[in-house]
């Protein structure tokens, strides 16, 4: 079974062709992503209207490239590309998967309506995919960072940390799961990006904060790790942003030399609470697998410290994190989810849902 998958929930336009190998491992045959990030960096954040306009520009070229690249075909002219990619879609693709939420409505609509049209015209089954769950199932893509290339086993704890969400879930199976808790206000990535704006860093700020934090050998600043001592699985990051703003105001005359220290302290405050609550959930639900996913899961400090803590406290538990290219938004994870939860619907039953959460 080969799936063409499409992801357009925010500022990335991505298409992939994925297949199920040996009935259990996901192989990515192509994964093409165009991003309008450079435009959003100039405005210090995403303006939804701009993101949707860029999605429209990229969607067909990205799908065409994903189809051609899945067959290792390299063509020069646009005409040849369109003819050949149409042939691949007709003959080699069994189904189409698409993100239907959550996300920005204008961006989502571009992917959903394109996928519906292709499904209708080419008579292919279509699978709607929840973007958040797909972030976790990116861990089922065969990759080099996994422990002995093993697949994650259920039951498991999943931590989603992205620009829009911070959620802890317990999964008995792919489709049987329980939401344990999430953020009361800003998501972890959102907090990093907003703090980045206060510090004048490049948007999105997560990668720069990580790089700057790495330069710090002797930490000198400490920020509160929000809700770290609460016994629930809730998070809250807006207070941290306010604390940083106060620190910046108090140190505005000589801020530049302190920026790396601030980045280190911010990253530590966020990571510490994420790790603490994830381990608590794994202990409470007595499972041997932890998955992390979403853009913030690309953070090396989060990955190494979580793995280290788990090794100390939960001897038999394995932590899985996706390869960096599958941590941030990508279509391969959408295809992976659709292959593992193959539930096609009629093409006219899919509707973009910006508020989609966990049903
Ligand atoms: O999952 P994602 O690509 O998009 C959403 O679904 O939101 O996540 C984007 C978020 C941004 O907030 C970005 O700052 C953060 O992921 N991010 C990182 C890193 N790379 C991206 N945060 C911390 N460390 C990173 N290396
Ligand atoms: Zn995402």
Short mmCIF file of C-alpha atoms and ligand atoms in Angstrom, two decimals:
data_model
loop_
_atom_site.label_atom_id
_atom_site.label_comp_id
_atom_site.label_asym_id
_atom_site.label_seq_id
_atom_site.Cartn_x
_atom_site.Cartn_y
_atom_site.Cartn_z
CA UNK A 1 0.00 0.00 0.00
CA UNK A 2 1.37 3.41 -1.04
CA UNK A 3 -0.09 6.63 0.31
CA UNK A 4 0.26 10.18 -0.99
CA UNK A 5 0.02 12.40 2.10
CA UNK A 6 -0.53 16.15 2.34
CA UNK A 7 0.16 18.54 5.25
CA UNK A 8 -0.76 22.25 5.13
CA UNK A 9 -1.89 23.08 8.66
CA UNK A 10 0.32 26.13 9.17
CA UNK A 11 3.26 27.59 7.25
CA UNK A 12 4.70 24.41 5.71
CA UNK A 13 3.35 22.95 2.47
CA UNK A 14 4.39 19.32 2.50
CA UNK A 15 3.63 16.19 0.45
CA UNK A 16 5.06 12.70 0.87
CA UNK A 17 4.75 9.18 -0.49
CA UNK A 18 5.01 6.53 2.21
CA UNK A 19 4.60 2.79 2.25
CA UNK A 20 4.32 -0.01 4.81
CA UNK A 21 7.28 -2.39 4.60
CA UNK A 22 7.04 -5.98 5.95
CA UNK A 23 3.60 -4.99 7.23
CA UNK A 24 5.10 -3.07 10.16
CA UNK A 25 7.75 -0.48 9.29
CA UNK A 26 6.98 2.80 7.58
CA UNK A 27 9.24 3.69 4.70
CA UNK A 28 9.32 7.24 3.35
CA UNK A 29 9.76 7.22 -0.44
CA UNK A 30 9.63 11.00 -0.69
CA UNK A 31 8.95 13.93 1.62
CA UNK A 32 8.95 17.36 0.01
CA UNK A 33 8.38 20.52 2.06
CA UNK A 34 8.15 24.16 1.04
CA UNK A 35 8.03 26.69 3.81
CA UNK A 36 6.92 30.30 3.97
CA UNK A 37 8.97 30.79 7.15
CA UNK A 38 11.17 33.50 5.63
CA UNK A 39 8.09 35.67 5.08
CA UNK A 40 6.89 35.12 8.65
CA UNK A 41 10.35 35.90 10.02
CA UNK A 42 9.97 39.42 8.58
CA UNK A 43 6.72 39.92 10.52
CA UNK A 44 8.00 38.16 13.69
CA UNK A 45 5.20 35.60 13.55
CA UNK A 46 2.63 34.06 11.24
CA UNK A 47 -0.03 36.21 9.63
CA UNK A 48 -2.65 33.56 8.67
CA UNK A 49 -3.65 35.30 5.43
CA UNK A 50 -0.02 35.32 4.23
CA UNK A 51 0.43 31.64 5.15
CA UNK A 52 -2.69 30.62 3.18
CA UNK A 53 -1.59 32.57 0.10
CA UNK A 54 1.78 30.81 0.16
CA UNK A 55 0.08 27.41 0.57
CA UNK A 56 -1.85 28.04 -2.65
CA UNK A 57 1.35 28.90 -4.48
CA UNK A 58 3.21 25.77 -3.37
CA UNK A 59 0.63 23.00 -3.15
CA UNK A 60 0.64 21.65 -6.73
CA UNK A 61 4.42 21.92 -7.31
CA UNK A 62 5.08 20.20 -3.95
CA UNK A 63 2.68 17.32 -4.68
CA UNK A 64 4.13 16.95 -8.19
CA UNK A 65 7.68 16.82 -6.80
CA UNK A 66 6.73 14.29 -4.09
CA UNK A 67 5.18 11.95 -6.67
CA UNK A 68 8.14 12.20 -9.08
CA UNK A 69 10.72 11.86 -6.34
CA UNK A 70 8.99 8.73 -4.93
CA UNK A 71 9.83 7.05 -8.26
CA UNK A 72 13.26 8.75 -8.45
CA UNK A 73 12.24 10.57 -11.62
CA UNK A 74 13.97 13.81 -12.50
CA UNK A 75 12.37 15.89 -15.26
CA UNK A 76 13.08 19.40 -16.50
CA UNK A 77 9.95 20.87 -18.04
CA UNK A 78 6.79 21.60 -16.06
CA UNK A 79 4.66 19.96 -18.75
CA UNK A 80 6.59 16.66 -18.52
CA UNK A 81 6.44 16.84 -14.72
CA UNK A 82 2.66 17.23 -14.63
CA UNK A 83 2.04 14.44 -17.17
CA UNK A 84 4.34 11.98 -15.36
CA UNK A 85 3.15 12.83 -11.83
CA UNK A 86 -0.46 12.34 -12.92
CA UNK A 87 0.50 8.92 -14.27
CA UNK A 88 2.22 8.00 -10.96
CA UNK A 89 -0.83 9.11 -8.98
CA UNK A 90 -3.11 7.05 -11.21
CA UNK A 91 -1.01 3.90 -11.29
CA UNK A 92 1.12 3.72 -8.14
CA UNK A 93 -0.80 5.48 -5.38
CA UNK A 94 -3.45 3.53 -3.46
CA UNK A 95 -4.84 6.26 -1.20
CA UNK A 96 -4.52 9.90 -0.19
CA UNK A 97 -4.10 11.16 3.40
CA UNK A 98 -4.52 14.75 4.51
CA UNK A 99 -4.30 16.83 7.71
CA UNK A 100 -7.80 18.12 8.50
CA UNK A 101 -6.91 19.88 11.78
CA UNK A 102 -5.95 21.52 14.01
CA UNK A 103 -4.35 24.53 12.34
CA UNK A 104 -5.04 27.76 10.52
CA UNK A 105 -8.30 27.54 8.58
CA UNK A 106 -6.99 29.16 5.38
CA UNK A 107 -3.92 26.90 5.31
CA UNK A 108 -5.88 23.74 6.17
CA UNK A 109 -8.44 24.41 3.45
CA UNK A 110 -5.77 24.43 0.75
CA UNK A 111 -4.59 20.90 1.64
CA UNK A 112 -8.03 19.47 2.38
CA UNK A 113 -9.70 20.79 -0.77
CA UNK A 114 -6.76 19.69 -2.95
CA UNK A 115 -6.81 16.19 -1.43
CA UNK A 116 -10.59 15.94 -1.86
CA UNK A 117 -10.32 16.97 -5.52
CA UNK A 118 -7.57 14.41 -6.20
CA UNK A 119 -9.54 11.71 -4.39
CA UNK A 120 -12.66 12.47 -6.44
CA UNK A 121 -10.95 12.82 -9.82
CA UNK A 122 -8.62 9.82 -9.45
CA UNK A 123 -11.08 7.71 -7.47
CA UNK A 124 -8.68 7.07 -4.55
CA UNK A 125 -9.72 6.44 -0.93
CA UNK A 126 -9.02 9.40 1.37
CA UNK A 127 -7.97 9.33 5.05
CA UNK A 128 -8.40 12.40 7.30
CA UNK A 129 -5.52 12.77 9.80
CA UNK A 130 -5.27 14.62 13.13
CA UNK A 131 -2.03 16.64 12.93
CA UNK A 132 -1.30 16.24 16.67
CA UNK A 133 -1.52 12.46 16.71
CA UNK A 134 0.59 12.33 13.55
CA UNK A 135 3.40 14.18 15.38
CA UNK A 136 3.65 11.23 17.78
CA UNK A 137 3.32 8.55 15.13
CA UNK A 138 6.28 10.08 13.29
CA UNK A 139 8.15 7.81 15.71
CA UNK A 140 7.02 4.78 13.72
CA UNK A 141 8.95 5.94 10.65
CA UNK A 142 12.05 3.79 10.22
CA UNK A 143 14.97 5.91 11.30
CA UNK A 144 18.45 5.85 12.64
CA UNK A 145 17.83 7.49 16.01
CA UNK A 146 15.59 4.74 17.33
CA UNK A 147 16.91 2.25 19.83
CA UNK A 148 18.23 -0.70 17.76
CA UNK A 149 15.75 0.39 15.05
CA UNK A 150 12.95 -1.13 17.09
CA UNK A 151 9.34 0.00 16.76
CA UNK A 152 7.63 1.58 19.79
CA UNK A 153 5.39 -0.78 21.71
CA UNK A 154 2.01 -0.14 23.34
CA UNK A 155 0.91 0.82 25.93
CA UNK A 156 2.80 4.11 25.78
CA UNK A 157 2.98 7.70 26.97
CA UNK A 158 3.05 10.42 24.31
CA UNK A 159 4.26 14.00 24.81
CA UNK A 160 3.30 16.43 22.03
CA UNK A 161 5.33 19.64 22.13
CA UNK A 162 4.80 21.95 19.19
CA UNK A 163 4.23 25.60 18.39
CA UNK A 164 0.53 25.32 19.12
CA UNK A 165 0.24 22.42 21.60
CA UNK A 166 1.65 20.81 24.72
CA UNK A 167 -0.20 17.62 25.62
CA UNK A 168 0.45 14.40 27.53
CA UNK A 169 -1.47 11.29 26.48
CA UNK A 170 -1.66 7.65 27.44
CA UNK A 171 -2.18 5.20 24.55
CA UNK A 172 -3.38 1.63 24.96
CA UNK A 173 -3.50 1.18 21.18
CA UNK A 174 -3.31 3.54 18.21
CA UNK A 175 -6.93 4.54 18.53
CA UNK A 176 -7.61 3.89 22.23
CA UNK A 177 -6.08 6.69 24.23
CA UNK A 178 -6.64 9.06 27.12
CA UNK A 179 -5.65 12.73 27.33
CA UNK A 180 -3.83 13.26 30.64
CA UNK A 181 -3.28 17.00 30.52
CA UNK A 182 -2.01 19.94 28.54
CA UNK A 183 -1.16 23.59 28.72
CA UNK A 184 -3.52 26.07 30.34
CA UNK A 185 -2.21 28.91 28.18
CA UNK A 186 0.79 29.09 25.83
CA UNK A 187 2.28 25.95 24.27
CA UNK A 188 5.99 25.23 24.87
CA UNK A 189 6.95 26.28 21.31
CA UNK A 190 4.71 29.33 21.46
CA UNK A 191 6.46 30.42 24.68
CA UNK A 192 9.87 30.00 23.03
CA UNK A 193 8.72 32.01 20.00
CA UNK A 194 7.17 34.81 22.10
CA UNK A 195 10.27 35.00 24.31
CA UNK A 196 12.32 35.07 21.10
CA UNK A 197 10.39 38.15 20.03
CA UNK A 198 11.15 39.86 23.36
CA UNK A 199 14.85 39.05 22.83
CA UNK A 200 14.81 40.01 19.13
CA UNK A 201 15.73 36.52 17.92
CA UNK A 202 14.91 34.98 14.53
CA UNK A 203 11.41 33.53 14.23
CA UNK A 204 10.70 30.70 15.08
CA UNK A 205 12.99 31.10 18.06
CA UNK A 206 13.25 27.45 19.26
CA UNK A 207 16.37 26.57 17.22
CA UNK A 208 18.20 29.84 18.08
CA UNK A 209 17.36 29.49 21.78
CA UNK A 210 18.78 25.96 21.65
CA UNK A 211 21.98 27.14 19.90
CA UNK A 212 22.47 30.04 22.32
CA UNK A 213 21.80 27.80 25.34
CA UNK A 214 24.54 25.45 24.13
CA UNK A 215 27.11 28.26 24.48
CA UNK A 216 26.49 28.53 28.23
CA UNK A 217 29.03 26.67 30.34
CA UNK A 218 28.18 28.16 33.75
CA UNK A 219 24.51 29.04 34.22
CA UNK A 220 23.98 32.35 36.03
CA UNK A 221 20.25 32.97 35.69
CA UNK A 222 17.30 30.87 36.83
CA UNK A 223 13.64 31.16 35.89
CA UNK A 224 10.74 29.38 37.61
CA UNK A 225 9.77 26.07 35.96
CA UNK A 226 6.00 26.62 35.89
CA UNK A 227 3.73 24.08 37.66
CA UNK A 228 6.68 21.74 38.23
CA UNK A 229 5.45 20.78 41.70
CA UNK A 230 1.75 20.36 40.83
CA UNK A 231 0.62 16.74 40.96
CA UNK A 232 -1.44 16.93 37.76
CA UNK A 233 -0.35 16.81 34.13
CA UNK A 234 -1.00 20.45 33.41
CA UNK A 235 1.45 22.98 32.02
CA UNK A 236 1.53 26.78 31.87
CA UNK A 237 4.12 28.84 30.06
CA UNK A 238 2.70 32.36 29.86
CA UNK A 239 4.09 33.29 33.30
CA UNK A 240 7.59 32.40 32.11
CA UNK A 241 7.22 34.84 29.23
CA UNK A 242 6.19 37.56 31.73
CA UNK A 243 9.16 36.71 33.98
CA UNK A 244 11.56 37.04 31.02
CA UNK A 245 9.95 40.35 30.01
CA UNK A 246 10.52 41.70 33.54
CA UNK A 247 14.14 40.52 33.51
CA UNK A 248 14.74 42.13 30.12
CA UNK A 249 13.22 45.43 31.29
CA UNK A 250 15.38 45.42 34.43
CA UNK A 251 18.52 44.68 32.39
CA UNK A 252 17.77 46.70 29.26
CA UNK A 253 20.88 48.85 29.51
CA UNK A 254 23.21 45.87 29.22
CA UNK A 255 21.14 43.05 27.73
CA UNK A 256 23.28 41.74 24.87
CA UNK A 257 25.87 39.84 27.01
CA UNK A 258 23.04 38.16 28.95
CA UNK A 259 21.01 36.79 26.04
CA UNK A 260 22.66 33.35 25.92
CA UNK A 261 22.16 33.02 29.69
CA UNK A 262 18.48 33.96 29.33
CA UNK A 263 18.08 31.37 26.55
CA UNK A 264 19.66 28.69 28.73
CA UNK A 265 17.42 29.52 31.69
CA UNK A 266 14.26 29.62 29.52
CA UNK A 267 15.07 26.30 27.85
CA UNK A 268 15.82 24.70 31.23
CA UNK A 269 12.60 25.98 32.83
CA UNK A 270 10.54 24.50 29.97
CA UNK A 271 12.44 21.21 29.65
CA UNK A 272 12.47 20.46 33.39
CA UNK A 273 8.69 20.51 33.73
CA UNK A 274 8.14 18.58 30.49
CA UNK A 275 10.50 15.84 31.66
CA UNK A 276 9.17 15.70 35.22
CA UNK A 277 5.52 15.28 34.17
CA UNK A 278 6.28 12.85 31.36
CA UNK A 279 8.20 10.58 33.74
CA UNK A 280 5.45 10.87 36.33
CA UNK A 281 2.90 9.78 33.70
CA UNK A 282 5.08 6.84 32.64
CA UNK A 283 5.38 5.73 36.28
CA UNK A 284 1.67 6.12 36.97
CA UNK A 285 0.63 4.18 33.88
CA UNK A 286 3.42 1.60 34.25
CA UNK A 287 4.41 1.49 30.62
CA UNK A 288 7.75 0.90 28.95
CA UNK A 289 7.59 3.34 26.08
CA UNK A 290 7.64 7.14 25.86
CA UNK A 291 7.17 8.97 22.54
CA UNK A 292 7.86 12.64 22.04
CA UNK A 293 6.86 14.57 18.93
CA UNK A 294 6.30 18.06 17.52
CA UNK A 295 8.73 20.86 16.67
CA UNK A 296 10.07 21.30 20.22
CA UNK A 297 10.95 17.57 20.37
CA UNK A 298 13.77 18.40 17.92
CA UNK A 299 15.50 20.07 20.87
CA UNK A 300 18.64 18.03 21.70
CA UNK A 301 18.71 19.11 25.35
CA UNK A 302 15.13 17.87 25.82
CA UNK A 303 15.93 14.56 24.11
CA UNK A 304 19.17 13.84 25.98
CA UNK A 305 17.96 14.93 29.39
CA UNK A 306 14.70 12.99 29.08
CA UNK A 307 16.61 9.88 28.02
CA UNK A 308 19.09 10.32 30.89
CA UNK A 309 16.38 10.81 33.52
CA UNK A 310 14.40 7.85 32.21
CA UNK A 311 17.52 5.68 32.40
CA UNK A 312 17.92 6.71 36.06
CA UNK A 313 14.31 6.33 37.12
CA UNK A 314 12.64 3.83 34.75
CA UNK A 315 15.16 1.16 33.82
CA UNK A 316 13.07 -0.72 31.25
CA UNK A 317 11.55 2.28 29.53
CA UNK A 318 12.60 3.39 26.06
CA UNK A 319 12.27 6.94 24.79
CA UNK A 320 11.62 7.54 21.09
CA UNK A 321 12.01 10.88 19.34
CA UNK A 322 11.60 11.43 15.60
CA UNK A 323 14.47 12.34 13.34
CA UNK A 324 14.72 16.17 13.21
CA UNK A 325 13.12 16.35 9.74
CA UNK A 326 10.10 14.44 11.07
CA UNK A 327 9.82 16.51 14.30
CA UNK A 328 8.68 19.73 12.68
CA UNK A 329 5.69 19.81 10.35
CA UNK A 330 5.99 17.31 7.49
CA UNK A 331 3.72 15.14 5.36
CA UNK A 332 5.56 11.86 6.00
CA UNK A 333 4.10 11.73 9.54
CA UNK A 334 0.60 12.23 8.08
CA UNK A 335 1.14 9.26 5.76
CA UNK A 336 2.59 7.19 8.62
CA UNK A 337 -0.51 7.80 10.74
CA UNK A 338 -2.82 6.94 7.82
CA UNK A 339 -0.99 3.66 7.15
CA UNK A 340 -1.15 2.65 10.81
CA UNK A 341 -4.80 3.73 11.22
CA UNK A 342 -6.22 3.03 7.79
CA UNK A 343 -9.74 4.48 8.04
CA UNK A 344 -10.81 5.94 4.69
CA UNK A 345 -13.96 8.05 4.39
CA UNK A 346 -15.99 9.37 1.45
CA UNK A 347 -14.18 12.33 -0.15
CA UNK A 348 -17.10 14.67 0.56
CA UNK A 349 -17.13 13.73 4.28
CA UNK A 350 -13.90 15.56 5.10
CA UNK A 351 -14.05 19.07 6.45
CA UNK A 352 -11.12 21.18 7.65
CA UNK A 353 -11.41 21.64 11.42
CA UNK A 354 -9.07 24.31 12.84
CA UNK A 355 -10.18 23.56 16.42
CA UNK A 356 -9.73 19.77 16.17
CA UNK A 357 -8.31 18.33 19.38
CA UNK A 358 -8.56 14.71 20.51
CA UNK A 359 -11.87 12.99 19.73
O1 LIG B 1 5.42 21.08 15.19
P1 LIG B 1 5.82 22.37 14.61
O2 LIG B 1 6.74 22.36 13.41
O3 LIG B 1 4.58 23.24 14.22
C1 LIG B 1 3.38 23.19 14.95
O4 LIG B 1 2.60 22.24 14.73
O5 LIG B 1 3.22 24.09 15.80
O6 LIG B 1 6.51 23.19 15.81
C2 LIG B 1 7.02 24.48 15.64
C3 LIG B 1 7.62 24.92 16.96
C4 LIG B 1 8.06 26.37 17.00
O7 LIG B 1 7.51 26.98 18.15
C5 LIG B 1 9.58 26.30 17.09
O8 LIG B 1 10.17 27.38 17.81
C6 LIG B 1 9.79 24.98 17.80
O9 LIG B 1 8.78 24.13 17.27
N1 LIG B 1 11.10 24.37 17.56
C7 LIG B 1 12.03 24.14 18.52
C8 LIG B 1 13.15 23.61 17.87
N2 LIG B 1 12.88 23.49 16.52
C9 LIG B 1 11.62 23.97 16.36
N3 LIG B 1 11.99 24.36 19.84
C10 LIG B 1 13.08 24.03 20.56
N4 LIG B 1 14.20 23.53 20.01
C11 LIG B 1 14.29 23.30 18.67
N5 LIG B 1 15.39 22.79 18.15
ZN1 LIG B 2 2.95 20.56 14.07
#
